[in-house]
CSV table of C-alpha atoms in Angstrom, one decimal:
chain,number,residue,atom,x,y,z
V,1,MET,CA,24.2,-5.2,-50.3
V,2,ALA,CA,22.4,-3.1,-47.7
V,3,GLU,CA,23.2,0.5,-46.7
V,4,ILE,CA,21.6,-0.2,-43.2
V,5,VAL,CA,22.2,-3.5,-41.4
V,6,LEU,CA,20.3,-4.3,-38.2
V,7,ALA,CA,21.9,-7.0,-36.2
V,8,THR,CA,22.0,-8.7,-32.8
V,9,LEU,CA,23.2,-11.8,-31.0
V,10,ASN,CA,20.3,-13.8,-29.8
V,11,ALA,CA,20.5,-16.2,-26.9
V,12,ARG,CA,19.3,-19.1,-29.1
V,13,TYR,CA,18.5,-19.6,-32.7
V,14,SER,CA,14.8,-20.2,-31.8
V,15,HIS,CA,14.6,-16.6,-30.6
V,16,ALA,CA,13.7,-14.2,-33.3
V,17,SER,CA,14.5,-10.5,-32.4
V,18,LEU,CA,11.3,-8.5,-32.2
V,19,GLY,CA,13.2,-5.3,-31.5
V,20,LEU,CA,15.1,-5.5,-34.8
V,21,ARG,CA,11.9,-6.1,-36.7
V,22,TYR,CA,10.3,-3.1,-35.1
V,23,LEU,CA,13.2,-0.9,-36.2
V,24,HIS,CA,13.1,-2.2,-39.7
V,25,ALA,CA,9.3,-1.9,-40.0
V,26,ASN,CA,9.5,1.8,-39.0
V,27,LEU,CA,12.2,2.8,-41.5
V,28,ALA,CA,9.5,3.9,-43.9
V,29,GLU,CA,11.1,4.9,-47.2
V,30,LEU,CA,14.4,3.4,-46.1
V,31,GLN,CA,13.1,-0.1,-45.6
V,32,ASP,CA,14.4,-1.3,-49.0
V,33,ARG,CA,17.9,-0.1,-48.1
V,34,ALA,CA,18.0,-2.1,-44.9
V,35,GLU,CA,18.5,-5.8,-43.9
V,36,ILE,CA,18.2,-7.8,-40.7
V,37,VAL,CA,21.0,-10.1,-39.9
V,38,GLU,CA,20.8,-12.3,-36.7
V,39,PHE,CA,23.4,-14.3,-35.0
V,40,VAL,CA,23.6,-16.5,-31.9
V,41,ILE,CA,25.9,-16.0,-28.9
V,42,GLY,CA,28.9,-18.2,-29.1
V,43,ALA,CA,29.6,-17.5,-32.8
V,44,ARG,CA,33.1,-16.4,-33.7
V,45,THR,CA,33.4,-12.6,-33.6
V,46,GLU,CA,35.5,-12.7,-36.9
V,47,SER,CA,32.7,-14.6,-38.6
V,48,ILE,CA,30.0,-12.2,-37.5
V,49,ALA,CA,32.1,-9.2,-38.6
V,50,GLU,CA,32.7,-10.9,-42.0
V,51,THR,CA,29.0,-11.4,-42.5
V,52,ILE,CA,28.1,-7.9,-41.6
V,53,LEU,CA,30.9,-6.3,-43.7
V,54,SER,CA,29.9,-8.4,-46.7
V,55,ARG,CA,26.8,-6.3,-46.9
V,56,GLU,CA,28.9,-3.2,-47.3
V,57,PRO,CA,26.7,-1.2,-44.9
V,58,ARG,CA,27.1,2.5,-44.2
V,59,LEU,CA,25.3,2.2,-40.9
V,60,LEU,CA,25.0,-0.7,-38.4
V,61,GLY,CA,22.4,-0.9,-35.7
V,62,LEU,CA,23.1,-3.3,-32.9
V,63,GLY,CA,20.7,-4.6,-30.2
V,64,VAL,CA,22.6,-4.9,-26.9
V,65,TYR,CA,21.2,-7.0,-24.1
V,66,ILE,CA,22.6,-8.5,-20.8
V,67,TRP,CA,23.2,-11.8,-22.5
V,68,ASN,CA,25.2,-10.4,-25.5
V,69,VAL,CA,26.9,-7.3,-24.3
V,70,GLU,CA,30.4,-8.8,-23.8
V,71,GLU,CA,30.4,-10.4,-27.2
V,72,THR,CA,28.9,-7.3,-28.9
V,73,THR,CA,31.6,-5.2,-27.2
V,74,ARG,CA,34.3,-7.4,-28.9
V,75,LEU,CA,32.4,-7.1,-32.2
V,76,VAL,CA,32.2,-3.3,-32.1
V,77,ALA,CA,36.0,-3.2,-31.3
V,78,LEU,CA,36.8,-5.4,-34.2
V,79,LEU,CA,34.5,-3.6,-36.6
V,80,LYS,CA,36.1,-0.2,-35.7
V,81,ARG,CA,39.5,-1.7,-36.6
V,82,LEU,CA,38.3,-3.2,-39.9
V,83,ALA,CA,35.9,-0.4,-41.0
V,84,PRO,CA,36.4,2.8,-39.0
V,85,GLU,CA,34.1,4.6,-41.4
V,86,LEU,CA,31.1,2.4,-40.5
V,87,ARG,CA,28.6,4.3,-38.4
V,88,ILE,CA,27.7,2.1,-35.4
V,89,VAL,CA,24.4,2.7,-33.5
V,90,LEU,CA,23.6,0.9,-30.3
V,91,GLY,CA,20.2,0.4,-28.7
V,92,GLY,CA,18.6,-1.9,-26.2
V,93,PRO,CA,18.2,-2.1,-22.4
V,94,GLU,CA,21.8,-2.8,-21.7
V,95,VAL,CA,22.9,0.5,-23.2
V,96,SER,CA,20.0,2.7,-22.2
V,97,HIS,CA,21.5,3.5,-18.8
V,98,GLU,CA,24.9,4.2,-17.4
V,99,VAL,CA,26.1,5.0,-20.9
V,100,ASN,CA,29.3,6.8,-20.0
V,101,GLU,CA,30.5,3.9,-17.9
V,102,GLN,CA,30.5,1.4,-20.8
V,103,ALA,CA,33.3,0.8,-23.2
V,104,ILE,CA,30.9,-0.3,-25.9
V,105,CYS,CA,29.1,3.0,-25.8
V,106,ARG,CA,32.3,5.0,-26.0
V,107,MET,CA,33.4,3.1,-29.1
V,108,ALA,CA,30.0,3.5,-30.9
V,109,ASP,CA,29.1,6.5,-32.9
V,110,HIS,CA,25.6,6.8,-31.5
V,111,VAL,CA,23.6,5.3,-28.6
V,112,ILE,CA,19.8,5.5,-28.6
V,113,THR,CA,18.4,5.1,-25.1
V,114,GLY,CA,14.9,3.7,-24.5
V,115,THR,CA,12.2,3.5,-27.3
V,116,ALA,CA,14.0,3.8,-30.6
V,117,GLU,CA,11.6,3.1,-33.5
V,118,HIS,CA,11.4,6.7,-34.7
V,119,GLU,CA,14.7,8.0,-33.4
V,120,PHE,CA,16.6,5.3,-35.3
V,121,ALA,CA,14.8,6.0,-38.5
V,122,GLU,CA,15.6,9.7,-38.3
V,123,LEU,CA,19.2,9.0,-37.5
V,124,CYS,CA,19.5,6.8,-40.6
V,125,ARG,CA,18.0,9.5,-42.7
V,126,GLN,CA,20.5,12.1,-41.4
V,127,THR,CA,23.4,9.7,-41.7
V,128,LEU,CA,22.7,8.6,-45.3
V,129,ALA,CA,22.0,12.2,-46.3
V,130,TRP,CA,25.3,13.3,-44.7
V,131,LYS,CA,27.2,10.5,-46.5
V,132,ALA,CA,25.6,11.8,-49.8
V,133,GLY,CA,26.8,15.4,-48.9
V,134,GLN,CA,23.2,16.6,-48.5
V,135,ALA,CA,23.2,17.3,-44.8
V,136,PRO,CA,25.6,18.1,-41.9
V,137,ARG,CA,27.0,15.1,-40.0
V,138,PRO,CA,24.8,14.0,-37.1
V,139,LEU,CA,26.7,15.1,-34.0
V,140,THR,CA,24.7,13.8,-31.0
V,141,HIS,CA,26.3,10.8,-29.4
V,142,VAL,CA,23.5,9.9,-27.0
V,143,ILE,CA,20.0,10.1,-28.4
V,144,SER,CA,17.1,9.9,-26.0
V,145,GLY,CA,14.2,7.7,-27.2
V,146,GLY,CA,10.8,9.4,-27.4
V,147,ARG,CA,7.5,8.5,-25.8
V,148,LEU,CA,5.8,5.5,-27.4
V,149,GLU,CA,2.7,6.3,-29.3
V,150,PRO,CA,1.3,2.9,-30.5
V,151,ALA,CA,-0.9,4.4,-33.2
V,152,ASP,CA,2.2,5.9,-34.8
V,153,VAL,CA,4.2,2.6,-34.8
V,154,THR,CA,4.2,0.2,-37.7
V,155,MET,CA,3.7,-3.4,-36.5
V,156,PRO,CA,6.6,-5.6,-37.6
V,157,TYR,CA,5.0,-9.0,-37.9
V,158,SER,CA,5.2,-9.2,-41.7
V,159,LEU,CA,9.0,-9.3,-41.3
V,160,TYR,CA,8.9,-12.8,-39.8
V,161,ASP,CA,9.9,-14.9,-42.8
V,162,ASP,CA,8.9,-18.4,-43.7
V,163,ARG,CA,12.0,-19.8,-41.9
V,164,ASP,CA,11.1,-17.9,-38.7
V,165,ILE,CA,7.5,-19.3,-38.9
V,166,ALA,CA,8.7,-22.9,-39.4
V,167,HIS,CA,11.5,-23.0,-36.9
V,168,ARG,CA,11.4,-20.2,-34.3
V,169,ASN,CA,9.2,-18.7,-31.6
V,170,LEU,CA,7.4,-15.6,-32.9
V,171,TYR,CA,7.4,-12.8,-30.3
V,172,VAL,CA,4.4,-10.5,-30.1
V,173,GLU,CA,3.3,-7.7,-27.9
V,174,ALA,CA,-0.2,-6.4,-27.1
V,175,SER,CA,1.2,-3.7,-24.8
V,176,ARG,CA,4.5,-2.3,-23.8
V,177,GLY,CA,5.6,-1.2,-20.4
V,178,CYS,CA,4.4,-2.1,-16.9
V,179,PRO,CA,2.4,-0.1,-14.3
V,180,TYR,CA,4.2,-1.8,-11.4
V,181,ARG,CA,7.3,-0.6,-9.6
V,182,CYS,CA,9.2,-3.8,-8.7
V,183,GLU,CA,12.7,-2.5,-8.2
V,184,PHE,CA,14.6,-5.5,-9.6
V,185,CYS,CA,13.1,-4.9,-13.0
V,186,LEU,CA,13.7,-2.2,-15.6
V,187,SER,CA,10.0,-2.0,-16.3
V,188,ALA,CA,9.8,-0.2,-12.9
V,189,LEU,CA,10.8,2.9,-14.9
V,190,ASP,CA,7.9,2.6,-17.4
V,191,ARG,CA,5.2,4.0,-15.1
V,192,THR,CA,2.4,2.5,-17.2
V,193,ALA,CA,1.6,-0.2,-19.8
V,194,VAL,CA,0.7,1.3,-23.2
V,195,PRO,CA,-1.6,-0.9,-25.3
V,196,PHE,CA,-1.3,-1.4,-29.0
V,197,PRO,CA,-4.5,-1.1,-31.0
V,198,LEU,CA,-6.3,-4.5,-30.6
V,199,GLU,CA,-8.0,-5.0,-34.0
V,200,PRO,CA,-4.9,-4.4,-36.1
V,201,LEU,CA,-3.0,-6.7,-33.8
V,202,LEU,CA,-5.6,-9.5,-34.2
V,203,ASP,CA,-5.4,-9.0,-38.0
V,204,GLU,CA,-1.6,-9.4,-37.9
V,205,LEU,CA,-2.0,-12.6,-35.8
V,206,ALA,CA,-4.5,-13.9,-38.3
V,207,ILE,CA,-2.1,-13.4,-41.1
V,208,LEU,CA,0.7,-15.1,-39.2
V,209,TYR,CA,-1.6,-18.0,-38.4
V,210,LYS,CA,-2.6,-18.3,-42.0
V,211,ARG,CA,1.0,-18.4,-43.0
V,212,GLY,CA,1.6,-21.4,-40.7
V,213,ALA,CA,2.7,-19.8,-37.5
V,214,ARG,CA,1.9,-22.0,-34.5
V,215,ARG,CA,4.2,-20.8,-31.7
V,216,PHE,CA,3.5,-17.4,-30.2
V,217,ARG,CA,5.2,-15.8,-27.2
V,218,PHE,CA,3.7,-12.6,-25.9
V,219,VAL,CA,6.3,-10.3,-24.3
V,220,ASP,CA,3.7,-8.2,-22.3
V,221,ARG,CA,4.6,-7.9,-18.7
V,222,THR,CA,1.0,-7.8,-17.5
V,223,PHE,CA,-1.1,-9.7,-20.1
V,224,ASN,CA,-4.0,-10.3,-17.7
V,225,LEU,CA,-4.5,-6.8,-16.4
V,226,LYS,CA,-6.7,-5.5,-19.3
V,227,ILE,CA,-9.3,-8.4,-19.3
V,228,ASP,CA,-11.1,-7.4,-22.5
V,229,THR,CA,-7.8,-7.5,-24.5
V,230,SER,CA,-6.8,-10.8,-22.7
V,231,LEU,CA,-10.1,-12.4,-23.6
V,232,ALA,CA,-10.0,-11.2,-27.2
V,233,ILE,CA,-6.5,-12.7,-27.8
V,234,LEU,CA,-7.3,-15.9,-25.9
V,235,SER,CA,-10.5,-16.3,-27.9
V,236,PHE,CA,-8.5,-15.8,-31.1
V,237,PHE,CA,-6.3,-18.8,-30.3
V,238,LEU,CA,-9.1,-21.0,-28.8
V,239,GLU,CA,-11.3,-20.6,-31.9
V,240,ARG,CA,-8.5,-21.9,-34.1
V,241,ILE,CA,-7.6,-24.7,-31.7
V,242,GLU,CA,-11.2,-25.9,-31.5
V,243,ALA,CA,-11.7,-25.6,-35.3
V,244,HIS,CA,-8.5,-27.6,-36.0
V,245,PRO,CA,-7.8,-29.9,-33.0
V,246,ASP,CA,-5.2,-31.9,-35.0
V,247,ASP,CA,-3.2,-28.8,-35.8
V,248,PRO,CA,-1.8,-27.8,-32.4
V,249,CYS,CA,-1.0,-24.2,-31.5
V,250,PHE,CA,1.0,-22.8,-28.6
V,251,ALA,CA,0.8,-19.4,-26.9
V,252,HIS,CA,2.9,-18.1,-24.0
V,253,PHE,CA,1.8,-15.3,-21.7
V,254,GLU,CA,3.1,-13.6,-18.6
V,255,LEU,CA,0.5,-13.2,-15.9
V,256,VAL,CA,0.1,-11.0,-12.8
V,257,PRO,CA,-0.2,-13.7,-10.1
V,258,ASP,CA,-3.0,-12.1,-8.0
V,259,HIS,CA,-5.4,-11.1,-10.8
V,260,LEU,CA,-7.5,-13.9,-12.2
V,261,PRO,CA,-11.1,-12.7,-12.8
V,262,GLU,CA,-14.0,-15.0,-13.4
V,263,ARG,CA,-14.1,-14.2,-17.1
V,264,LEU,CA,-10.6,-15.6,-17.4
V,265,ARG,CA,-11.6,-18.6,-15.3
V,266,GLU,CA,-14.4,-19.4,-17.7
V,267,ILE,CA,-12.2,-19.6,-20.8
V,268,LEU,CA,-8.9,-21.1,-19.6
V,269,PRO,CA,-10.1,-24.6,-18.8
V,270,ARG,CA,-11.2,-25.0,-22.5
V,271,PHE,CA,-7.6,-25.0,-23.8
V,272,PRO,CA,-6.1,-28.4,-24.3
V,273,ALA,CA,-2.8,-29.6,-22.9
V,274,GLY,CA,0.2,-28.2,-24.7
V,275,SER,CA,-1.5,-25.1,-26.0
V,276,LEU,CA,-0.9,-22.6,-23.1
V,277,GLN,CA,2.0,-21.6,-21.0
V,278,PHE,CA,1.9,-19.0,-18.3
V,279,GLU,CA,4.9,-17.4,-16.8
V,280,ILE,CA,4.0,-16.1,-13.4
V,281,GLY,CA,6.4,-14.1,-11.2
V,282,ILE,CA,6.0,-14.7,-7.5
V,283,GLN,CA,9.6,-13.6,-6.9
V,284,SER,CA,9.2,-13.7,-3.1
V,285,TRP,CA,6.5,-14.7,-0.7
V,286,ASN,CA,8.2,-12.6,2.0
V,287,THR,CA,6.0,-9.5,2.7
V,288,GLU,CA,8.8,-7.5,4.2
V,289,VAL,CA,10.9,-8.1,1.1
V,290,GLN,CA,8.0,-7.3,-1.1
V,291,ALA,CA,7.6,-3.9,0.7
V,292,LEU,CA,11.4,-3.2,0.4
V,293,ILE,CA,11.4,-3.7,-3.4
V,294,SER,CA,8.0,-1.9,-4.0
V,295,ARG,CA,6.3,-5.1,-5.1
V,296,ARG,CA,2.5,-5.0,-4.6
V,297,GLN,CA,1.3,-8.6,-4.4
V,298,ASN,CA,-1.6,-10.2,-2.6
V,299,ASN,CA,0.0,-13.5,-1.6
V,300,ALA,CA,-3.3,-15.2,-0.6
V,301,LYS,CA,-4.9,-14.4,-3.9
V,302,ALA,CA,-1.7,-15.4,-5.8
V,303,GLU,CA,-1.6,-18.7,-4.0
V,304,GLU,CA,-5.3,-19.4,-4.6
V,305,ASN,CA,-4.9,-18.5,-8.3
V,306,LEU,CA,-1.9,-20.8,-8.8
V,307,ARG,CA,-3.8,-23.6,-7.1
V,308,TRP,CA,-6.9,-23.0,-9.3
V,309,LEU,CA,-4.8,-22.9,-12.5
V,310,ARG,CA,-3.1,-26.1,-11.6
V,311,GLU,CA,-6.3,-27.9,-10.7
V,312,HIS,CA,-8.7,-26.6,-13.3
V,313,THR,CA,-6.6,-26.0,-16.4
V,314,SER,CA,-4.1,-27.8,-18.6
V,315,ALA,CA,-1.8,-24.7,-18.8
V,316,ASN,CA,1.9,-25.2,-18.2
V,317,LEU,CA,2.8,-23.0,-15.2
V,318,HIS,CA,6.3,-21.6,-15.2
V,319,VAL,CA,6.6,-19.7,-11.8
V,320,ASP,CA,9.6,-17.5,-10.9
V,321,LEU,CA,11.3,-17.0,-7.6
V,322,ILE,CA,14.3,-14.8,-7.1
V,323,ALA,CA,17.1,-15.6,-4.6
V,324,GLY,CA,19.2,-12.8,-3.1
V,325,LEU,CA,16.7,-10.0,-2.8
V,326,PRO,CA,17.4,-7.4,-0.1
V,327,GLY,CA,16.1,-8.7,3.2
V,328,GLU,CA,15.6,-12.3,2.0
V,329,THR,CA,17.4,-14.9,4.1
V,330,MET,CA,18.2,-18.5,3.2
V,331,ALA,CA,15.4,-19.6,5.6
V,332,SER,CA,12.8,-17.2,4.2
V,333,PHE,CA,13.7,-18.1,0.6
V,334,GLY,CA,13.5,-21.8,1.5
V,335,ALA,CA,10.1,-21.3,3.1
V,336,GLY,CA,8.9,-19.6,-0.1
V,337,PHE,CA,10.2,-22.4,-2.2
V,338,ASP,CA,8.4,-25.0,-0.1
V,339,ARG,CA,5.2,-22.9,-0.4
V,340,LEU,CA,5.5,-22.9,-4.2
V,341,VAL,CA,6.3,-26.6,-4.4
V,342,ALA,CA,3.1,-27.4,-2.5
V,343,LEU,CA,1.2,-25.6,-5.3
V,344,ASN,CA,2.6,-28.1,-7.8
V,345,PRO,CA,3.5,-25.9,-10.8
V,346,GLN,CA,5.1,-27.8,-13.7
V,347,GLU,CA,8.2,-25.5,-13.5
V,348,ILE,CA,9.8,-23.4,-10.8
V,349,GLN,CA,12.4,-21.0,-12.1
V,350,VAL,CA,14.9,-20.3,-9.4
V,351,GLY,CA,16.6,-17.1,-10.5
V,352,ILE,CA,19.4,-15.2,-8.9
V,353,LEU,CA,19.0,-11.4,-8.4
V,354,LYS,CA,20.7,-9.4,-11.1
V,355,ARG,CA,21.6,-5.7,-11.0
V,356,LEU,CA,20.1,-4.6,-14.3
V,357,ARG,CA,21.5,-1.2,-15.4
V,358,GLY,CA,19.0,1.5,-14.4
V,359,ALA,CA,16.9,-0.7,-12.2
V,360,PRO,CA,16.0,0.9,-8.8
V,361,ILE,CA,17.3,-2.2,-6.9
V,362,SER,CA,20.7,-0.5,-6.6
V,363,ARG,CA,19.3,1.9,-4.0
V,364,HIS,CA,19.5,-1.0,-1.5
V,365,THR,CA,23.2,-1.8,-2.1
V,366,GLU,CA,24.6,-0.2,1.0
V,367,ALA,CA,21.9,-1.0,3.5
V,368,PHE,CA,21.8,-4.7,2.6
V,369,ASP,CA,25.5,-5.0,1.6
V,370,LEU,CA,24.5,-6.2,-1.9
V,371,ARG,CA,27.6,-7.5,-3.7
V,372,PHE,CA,27.0,-7.8,-7.4
V,373,ASN,CA,29.3,-9.5,-10.0
V,374,PRO,CA,30.9,-6.6,-12.0
V,375,SER,CA,30.5,-8.7,-15.2
V,376,PRO,CA,27.3,-9.7,-17.0
V,377,PRO,CA,24.8,-11.0,-15.9
V,378,TYR,CA,25.6,-8.9,-12.8
V,379,ASN,CA,24.3,-11.5,-10.4
V,380,VAL,CA,24.3,-10.9,-6.7
V,381,VAL,CA,27.1,-12.9,-5.1
V,382,ALA,CA,26.6,-12.0,-1.5
V,383,THR,CA,24.2,-10.0,0.7
V,384,ARG,CA,23.9,-8.9,4.3
V,385,ASP,CA,21.8,-12.0,5.0
V,386,ILE,CA,23.4,-14.6,2.6
V,387,PRO,CA,27.2,-14.8,2.4
V,388,PHE,CA,29.1,-15.7,-0.8
V,389,SER,CA,29.2,-19.3,0.2
V,390,GLY,CA,25.4,-19.3,0.6
V,391,MET,CA,24.8,-17.6,-2.7
V,392,GLN,CA,27.1,-20.2,-4.4
V,393,ARG,CA,25.0,-23.0,-2.9
V,394,LEU,CA,21.8,-21.3,-4.1
V,395,ALA,CA,23.3,-20.9,-7.6
V,396,ARG,CA,24.1,-24.6,-7.7
V,397,PHE,CA,20.6,-25.4,-6.3
V,398,ALA,CA,19.1,-23.4,-9.1
V,399,ARG,CA,21.1,-25.3,-11.7
V,400,TYR,CA,20.4,-28.8,-10.4
V,401,TRP,CA,16.7,-27.9,-10.0
V,402,GLU,CA,16.6,-26.9,-13.7
V,403,LEU,CA,18.2,-30.3,-14.6
V,404,ILE,CA,16.0,-32.4,-12.3
V,405,GLY,CA,12.9,-30.5,-11.1
V,406,ASN,CA,12.1,-28.7,-14.3
V,407,SER,CA,13.2,-31.2,-16.9
V,408,GLY,CA,10.2,-33.4,-16.6
V,409,ARG,CA,12.3,-36.6,-16.6
V,410,PHE,CA,12.2,-37.4,-12.9
V,411,SER,CA,8.7,-36.7,-11.8
V,412,ALA,CA,8.3,-40.2,-10.2
V,413,ARG,CA,11.4,-39.7,-8.1
V,414,LEU,CA,10.7,-36.1,-7.0
V,415,PRO,CA,8.2,-36.8,-4.2
V,416,GLU,CA,10.8,-39.0,-2.4
V,417,LEU,CA,13.6,-36.7,-3.3
V,418,LEU,CA,11.9,-33.7,-1.8
V,419,GLY,CA,10.0,-35.2,1.1
V,420,PRO,CA,8.0,-32.9,3.4
V,421,GLN,CA,10.7,-30.2,3.4
V,422,PRO,CA,11.6,-29.8,-0.2
V,423,PHE,CA,14.0,-26.9,0.1
V,424,ASN,CA,16.1,-28.5,2.9
V,425,ARG,CA,16.2,-31.9,1.1
V,426,PHE,CA,17.0,-30.6,-2.3
V,427,MET,CA,19.7,-28.3,-0.9
V,428,ALA,CA,21.2,-31.3,0.9
V,429,PHE,CA,21.1,-33.2,-2.4
V,430,SER,CA,22.6,-30.2,-4.2
V,431,ASP,CA,25.5,-30.0,-1.8
V,432,TRP,CA,26.1,-33.7,-2.0
V,433,ILE,CA,26.0,-33.9,-5.8
V,434,TYR,CA,28.5,-31.0,-6.1
V,435,ALA,CA,30.8,-32.5,-3.6
V,436,ARG,CA,30.7,-35.8,-5.5
V,437,THR,CA,31.0,-34.5,-9.0
V,438,ASP,CA,32.5,-30.9,-8.7
V,439,SER,CA,30.3,-30.0,-11.6
V,440,THR,CA,27.0,-28.4,-12.5
V,441,TRP,CA,27.1,-29.2,-16.2
V,442,ARG,CA,27.2,-32.1,-18.7
V,443,PHE,CA,25.1,-34.6,-16.9
V,444,SER,CA,23.2,-37.1,-19.0
V,445,PRO,CA,19.7,-38.1,-17.8
V,446,GLU,CA,21.1,-41.5,-17.1
V,447,ARG,CA,23.9,-40.1,-14.9
V,448,LEU,CA,21.4,-37.9,-13.0
V,449,ALA,CA,19.2,-40.9,-12.4
V,450,GLN,CA,22.1,-42.8,-10.9
V,451,LEU,CA,23.1,-39.9,-8.7
V,452,ILE,CA,19.5,-39.5,-7.4
V,453,ASP,CA,19.2,-43.2,-6.6
V,454,THR,CA,22.6,-43.2,-4.9
V,455,TRP,CA,21.6,-40.2,-2.8
V,456,LEU,CA,18.2,-41.7,-1.9
V,457,ILE,CA,19.9,-44.8,-0.6
V,458,SER,CA,22.5,-43.0,1.4
V,459,SER,CA,20.4,-40.1,2.5
V,460,SER,CA,20.1,-41.3,6.1
V,461,GLU,CA,23.8,-40.4,6.4
V,462,ILE,CA,23.3,-36.9,5.0
V,463,GLU,CA,23.6,-34.2,7.6
V,464,PHE,CA,21.5,-31.2,6.5
V,465,HIS,CA,23.2,-27.8,6.5
V,466,HIS,CA,20.2,-25.9,7.7
V,467,GLY,CA,16.7,-26.5,9.0
V,468,THR,CA,15.4,-29.7,10.6
V,469,PRO,CA,16.8,-32.9,9.1
V,470,GLN,CA,14.3,-35.2,7.4
V,471,GLU,CA,13.5,-38.7,8.6
V,472,PRO,CA,16.0,-41.1,6.9
V,473,LEU,CA,14.9,-42.9,3.9
V,474,HIS,CA,15.5,-46.6,4.4
V,475,ARG,CA,13.9,-47.8,1.2
V,476,ARG,CA,14.9,-47.4,-2.4
V,477,ARG,CA,12.2,-46.8,-4.9
V,478,GLN,CA,11.0,-50.0,-6.5
V,479,ASP,CA,9.5,-48.2,-9.5
V,480,SER,CA,11.7,-46.5,-12.0
V,481,ASP,CA,11.0,-43.5,-14.1
V,482,SER,CA,10.4,-43.8,-17.8
V,483,GLY,CA,12.4,-41.7,-20.2
V,484,HIS,CA,9.4,-39.7,-21.3
V,485,PRO,CA,9.0,-36.1,-20.3
V,486,ALA,CA,6.4,-35.4,-17.5
V,487,PRO,CA,5.5,-32.4,-15.4
V,488,GLY,CA,8.4,-31.2,-13.4
V,489,VAL,CA,7.5,-30.5,-9.8
V,490,ALA,CA,5.1,-33.3,-9.2
V,491,ALA,CA,3.1,-35.7,-11.3
V,492,ARG,CA,0.0,-34.0,-12.8
V,493,ARG,CA,-3.1,-34.6,-10.7
V,494,ALA,CA,-5.6,-37.0,-12.3
V,495,GLY,CA,-8.3,-35.0,-14.1
C-alpha cells in the first residue's frame, strides 16, 4: 500500500522516468509513504487503473507528455469514475501550458505547471494533512512551479533499482534549461541553463557505475556549452572505459552543433566505437528560416564540426532536421538534407514540426498558414510553402528513411539508392514504395531489400516529382548487403 503513487506512461519500457524519480526523491519525510509505478503506452487503461488502485493511494501524481496525453486522459476519466475521492495531480510539459483548454486538466484536482519538485511535496503534505483532519483542504487547482535552485534539489539517482540498471537507459542531467530561443522548442521559455553541482553529480554517477549501470543518457539540451563540466563528465566515463576495456559503457549527450572547442577535440577521439552517441540538432540550414525561429547557428562551424566528428572520432552521430518550419520550402529542406548526407552522419532524424503547447512557434501560424493536427503529436500538416500533399510525402519520406537510412542494414545499397541528389532520389523511391505497397509499416528487412533492388532496376522509368532527374541506373548491384548492422547514411570511412 502507498498513500502517494507516482505514475506515468513511458514511450518504451527501456525508458525510466527521471521526472517521477525527482518528485519521489524530494518528498523528504513522505518518501516512505510513496511509490513509483511505471507503465508503457499501449497498455489497457483498465489494467493500469487496477494496478494503481491496488495500492489504495490517497493521492496520485501523473506525468503527462505529448506521447501519453491521450491515454492518460482516458486513465484519469476512468479513475474519477472508479475512485472519485482519489486526489489526482498532473504535471509535465503537456499540462504546463494552455491548462484551461485541456479536458484532462479540468478532470484533475490539481495541475502543477513547470518545475514541480518542491510544489508537489508541499501539495502532498497539505493533502494528507487535510485527509487526516489536521488542515484545510488545498483549494488551488493550478499551482505554478517555482524557480529551480539545484542546491536545494535532492538528486534522484539512488531510486534507479537493480532492474532499471540491468535493463533500461538511465537518464541523468548535469543542467536543466537552455539559453537559446529556438521557437519550436519549449526550452525557449527557460532563458538560461541552470547547472547542478558537479561533484555531487559525479559521486552519484560513480555509485551507479559501481552498481553495474552502463547505459547513461544525459538530457541536458546544451551539454557542450560549459566545457569544464563537459570534460569532467567525459573524463569520468573515459577513465572507466580505459580501465575496463572489456566492460563496455555507453553515454548519450546532446551537443550544440557550432561549439566544439579544442579541449573537446583532444578527448573525444580517445573513446572507442560504441561508447559515445551525440544527438546534434541542425534542424535547418536555411538562414532565413533560422532567423524566423530565433535560432542562432553558425552553419559553417556546424558543418566543419560534424565533418570533424565523423572523420576523427568513433562517436555515433544522430543529427536532426525538422520539416515544415515556417519559411522552409520543399526545395530548401531537400537542399539541407543533401548537405547533411554529404557529411555522412550515421543517423539523420527527419522530424516533422510539432506545435508543442507553450512553444513560441505558434506566433507564425497566421503569417505562414501553419496548419497543425489538433490531436497529439500536433504535427504540422500543411504550411504556406508546403501543401498537405507535400507534408504527407515528407512524413512518408521520414518513415522510410528511418527504416532504410537509419537502420544500418542497407549501407551498401545506400550510395546507389541516393546517388548525387539524395533527397530527390529518396523522395522518388519513397513515392514509389508507397504507391506500390500503400503502407509505411510492417516491412521485414528482406522485403525492404527486395523493394530497393526492384526500384534500382526500374529507376530509369521513375519520373521525379521535383528537382532535376538523376541519370538512369542501368546496372543492378552485384554485391549484396549482409544482415549485420552498419552505419546508416554511408559506410564508415576507413580509419
